[in-house]
Short mmCIF file of C-alpha atoms in Angstrom, two decimals:
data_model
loop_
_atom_site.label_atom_id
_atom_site.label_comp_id
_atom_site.label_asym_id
_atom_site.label_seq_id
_atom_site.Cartn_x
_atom_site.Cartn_y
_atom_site.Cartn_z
CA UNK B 1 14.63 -2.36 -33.15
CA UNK B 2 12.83 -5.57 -32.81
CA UNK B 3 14.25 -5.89 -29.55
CA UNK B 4 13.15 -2.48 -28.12
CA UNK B 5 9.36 -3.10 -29.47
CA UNK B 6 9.33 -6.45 -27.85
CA UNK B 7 9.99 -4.59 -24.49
CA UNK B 8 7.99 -1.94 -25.34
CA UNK B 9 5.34 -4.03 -24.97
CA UNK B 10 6.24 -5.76 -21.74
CA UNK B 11 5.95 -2.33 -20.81
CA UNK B 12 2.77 -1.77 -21.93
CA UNK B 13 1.72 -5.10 -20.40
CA UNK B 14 3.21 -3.83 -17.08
CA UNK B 15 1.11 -0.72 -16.57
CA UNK B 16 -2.34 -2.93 -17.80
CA UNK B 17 -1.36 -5.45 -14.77
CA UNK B 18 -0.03 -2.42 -12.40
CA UNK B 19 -3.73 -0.70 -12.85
CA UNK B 20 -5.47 -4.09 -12.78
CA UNK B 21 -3.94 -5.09 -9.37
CA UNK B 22 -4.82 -1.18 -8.48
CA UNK B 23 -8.17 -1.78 -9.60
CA UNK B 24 -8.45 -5.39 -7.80
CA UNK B 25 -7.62 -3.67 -4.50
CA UNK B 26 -9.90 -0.95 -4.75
CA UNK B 27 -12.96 -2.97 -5.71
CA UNK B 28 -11.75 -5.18 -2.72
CA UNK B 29 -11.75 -2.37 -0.22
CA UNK B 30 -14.65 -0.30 -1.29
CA UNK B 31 -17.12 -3.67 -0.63
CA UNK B 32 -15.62 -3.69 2.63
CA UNK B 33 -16.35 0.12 2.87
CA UNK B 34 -13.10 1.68 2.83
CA UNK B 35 -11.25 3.28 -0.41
CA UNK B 36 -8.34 1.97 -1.10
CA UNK B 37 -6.23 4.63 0.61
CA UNK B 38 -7.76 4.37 3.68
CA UNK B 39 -7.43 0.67 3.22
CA UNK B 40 -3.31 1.19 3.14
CA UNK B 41 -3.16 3.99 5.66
CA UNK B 42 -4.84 0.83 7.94
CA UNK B 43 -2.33 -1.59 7.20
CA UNK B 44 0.37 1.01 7.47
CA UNK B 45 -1.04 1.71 11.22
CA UNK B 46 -0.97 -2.11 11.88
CA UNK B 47 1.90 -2.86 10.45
CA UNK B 48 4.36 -0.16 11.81
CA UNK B 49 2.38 1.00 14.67
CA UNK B 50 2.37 4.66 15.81
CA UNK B 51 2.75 7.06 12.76
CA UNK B 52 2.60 10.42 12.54
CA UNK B 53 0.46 12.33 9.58
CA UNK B 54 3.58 13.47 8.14
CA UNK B 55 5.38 10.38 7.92
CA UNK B 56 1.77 8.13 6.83
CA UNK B 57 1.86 10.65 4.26
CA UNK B 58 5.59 10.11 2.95
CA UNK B 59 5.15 6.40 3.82
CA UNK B 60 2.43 6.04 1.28
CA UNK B 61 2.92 8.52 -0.93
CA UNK B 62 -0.54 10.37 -0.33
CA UNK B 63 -1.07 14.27 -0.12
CA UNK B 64 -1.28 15.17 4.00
CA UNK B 65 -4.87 16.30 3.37
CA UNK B 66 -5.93 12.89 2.07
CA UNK B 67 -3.93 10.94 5.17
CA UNK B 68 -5.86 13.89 7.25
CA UNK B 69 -9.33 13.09 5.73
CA UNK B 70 -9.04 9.32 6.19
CA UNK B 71 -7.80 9.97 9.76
CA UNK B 72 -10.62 12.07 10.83
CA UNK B 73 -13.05 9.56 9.43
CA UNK B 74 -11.31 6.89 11.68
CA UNK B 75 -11.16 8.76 14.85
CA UNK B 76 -15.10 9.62 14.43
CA UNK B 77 -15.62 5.79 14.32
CA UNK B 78 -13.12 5.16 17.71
CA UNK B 79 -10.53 3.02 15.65
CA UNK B 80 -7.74 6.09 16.58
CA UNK B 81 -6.50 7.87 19.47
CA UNK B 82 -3.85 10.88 18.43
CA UNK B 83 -1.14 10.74 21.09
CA UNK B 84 1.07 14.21 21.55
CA UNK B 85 4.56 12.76 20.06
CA UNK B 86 7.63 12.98 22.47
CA UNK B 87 10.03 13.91 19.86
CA UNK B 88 8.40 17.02 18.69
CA UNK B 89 4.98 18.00 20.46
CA UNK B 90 4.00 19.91 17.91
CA UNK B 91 2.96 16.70 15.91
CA UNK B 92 0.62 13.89 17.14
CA UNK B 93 0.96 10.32 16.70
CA UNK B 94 -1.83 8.33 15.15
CA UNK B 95 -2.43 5.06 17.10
CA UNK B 96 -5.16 2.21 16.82
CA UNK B 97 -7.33 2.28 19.45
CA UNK B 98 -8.51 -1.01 20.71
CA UNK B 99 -11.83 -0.81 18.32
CA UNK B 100 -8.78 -0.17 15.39
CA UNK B 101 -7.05 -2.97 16.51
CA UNK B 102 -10.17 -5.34 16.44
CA UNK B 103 -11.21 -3.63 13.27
CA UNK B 104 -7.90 -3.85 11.52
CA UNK B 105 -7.29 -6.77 12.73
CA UNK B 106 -10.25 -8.50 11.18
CA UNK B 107 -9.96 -6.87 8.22
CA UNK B 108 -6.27 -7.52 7.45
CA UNK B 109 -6.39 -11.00 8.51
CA UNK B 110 -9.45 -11.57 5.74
CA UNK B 111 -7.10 -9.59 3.07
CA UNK B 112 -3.84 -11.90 4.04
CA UNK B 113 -5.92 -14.83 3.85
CA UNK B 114 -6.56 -14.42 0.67
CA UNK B 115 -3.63 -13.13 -0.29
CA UNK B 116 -1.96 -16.10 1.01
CA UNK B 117 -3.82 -18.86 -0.45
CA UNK B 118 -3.34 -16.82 -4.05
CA UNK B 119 0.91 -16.67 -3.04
CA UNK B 120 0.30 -20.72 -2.35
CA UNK B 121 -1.54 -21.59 -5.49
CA UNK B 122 1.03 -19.50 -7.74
CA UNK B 123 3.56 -21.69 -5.73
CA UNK B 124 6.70 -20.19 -3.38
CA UNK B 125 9.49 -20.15 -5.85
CA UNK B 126 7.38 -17.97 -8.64
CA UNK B 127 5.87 -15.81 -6.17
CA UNK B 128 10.05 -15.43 -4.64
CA UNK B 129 11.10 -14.67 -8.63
CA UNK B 130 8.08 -11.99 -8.81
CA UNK B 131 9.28 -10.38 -6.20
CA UNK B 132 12.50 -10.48 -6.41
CA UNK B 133 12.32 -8.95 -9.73
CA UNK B 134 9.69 -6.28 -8.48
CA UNK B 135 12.83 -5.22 -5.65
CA UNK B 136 15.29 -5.07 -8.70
CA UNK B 137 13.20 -3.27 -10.73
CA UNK B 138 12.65 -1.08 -7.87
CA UNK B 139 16.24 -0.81 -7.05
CA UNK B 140 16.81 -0.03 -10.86
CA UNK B 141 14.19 2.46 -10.55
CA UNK B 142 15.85 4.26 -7.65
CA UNK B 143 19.37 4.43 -8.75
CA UNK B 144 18.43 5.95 -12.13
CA UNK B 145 16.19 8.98 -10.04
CA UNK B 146 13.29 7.88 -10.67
CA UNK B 147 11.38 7.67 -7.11
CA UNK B 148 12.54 11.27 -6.36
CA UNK B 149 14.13 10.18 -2.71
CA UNK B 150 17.78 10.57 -3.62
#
């Protein structure tokens, strides 16, 4: 029994740091003026390009109406265009605009900054066990049912 306390704990420990890093993020976005949602629906845009509401929304596991919300506020500030989408022209595509781009791309590049020099003072090889542990875990996580996409 000792055993399963002892990872009962880790576990415990895992959803303190899970909400901290949650919490880090947040309080990093909203002094930048963005909530953290709209903060990952941004580097979502940037990062794959065109998306549509519907697949933002699967992509980052937020409700359509939140994606929708954040995606009004950016087109009223010019960092979005909505494109008609080839495939099915029922759906629009959400694309930076060249204001997003700028915008994102100032943003971003402050957030990987200091991302990266926090990856370089943890050091390369612990921040390649973290996550190669957070993909198992994940992995784990998937083949037992638990993320819902099986």
């Amino acid at each position: 029994m000792e055993k399963r306390e002892e990872i009962a704990r880790d576990l415990r420990r895992w959803y303190r740091l899970w909400r901290e890093n949650d919490a880090m993020y947040a309080r990093w976005a909203r002094a930048r003026g963005l909530s953290l949602n709209a903060l990952m629906l941004l580097c979502a845009l940037e990062d794959e390009g065109p998306l549509t509401q519907r697949s933002a929304s699967a992509a980052l596991s937020m409700p359509k109406q939140t994606v929708n919300t954040i995606l009004r506020d950016f087109e009223r500030r010019g960092l979005i265009t909505l494109v008609p989408d080839e495939a099915d022209r029922r759906n629009k595509r959400v694309e930076l605009s060249a204001a997003g781009h700028e915008y994102a791309d100032g943003l971003i590049g402050e957030l990987h900054a200091l991302e990266l020099d926090i990856m370089e003072r943890i050091g390369a090889e612990r921040m390649r066990e973290m996550l190669d542990c957070m993909e198992l875990y994940n992995s784990v996580f998937r083949g037992e049912g638990g993320s819902g996409d099986e």
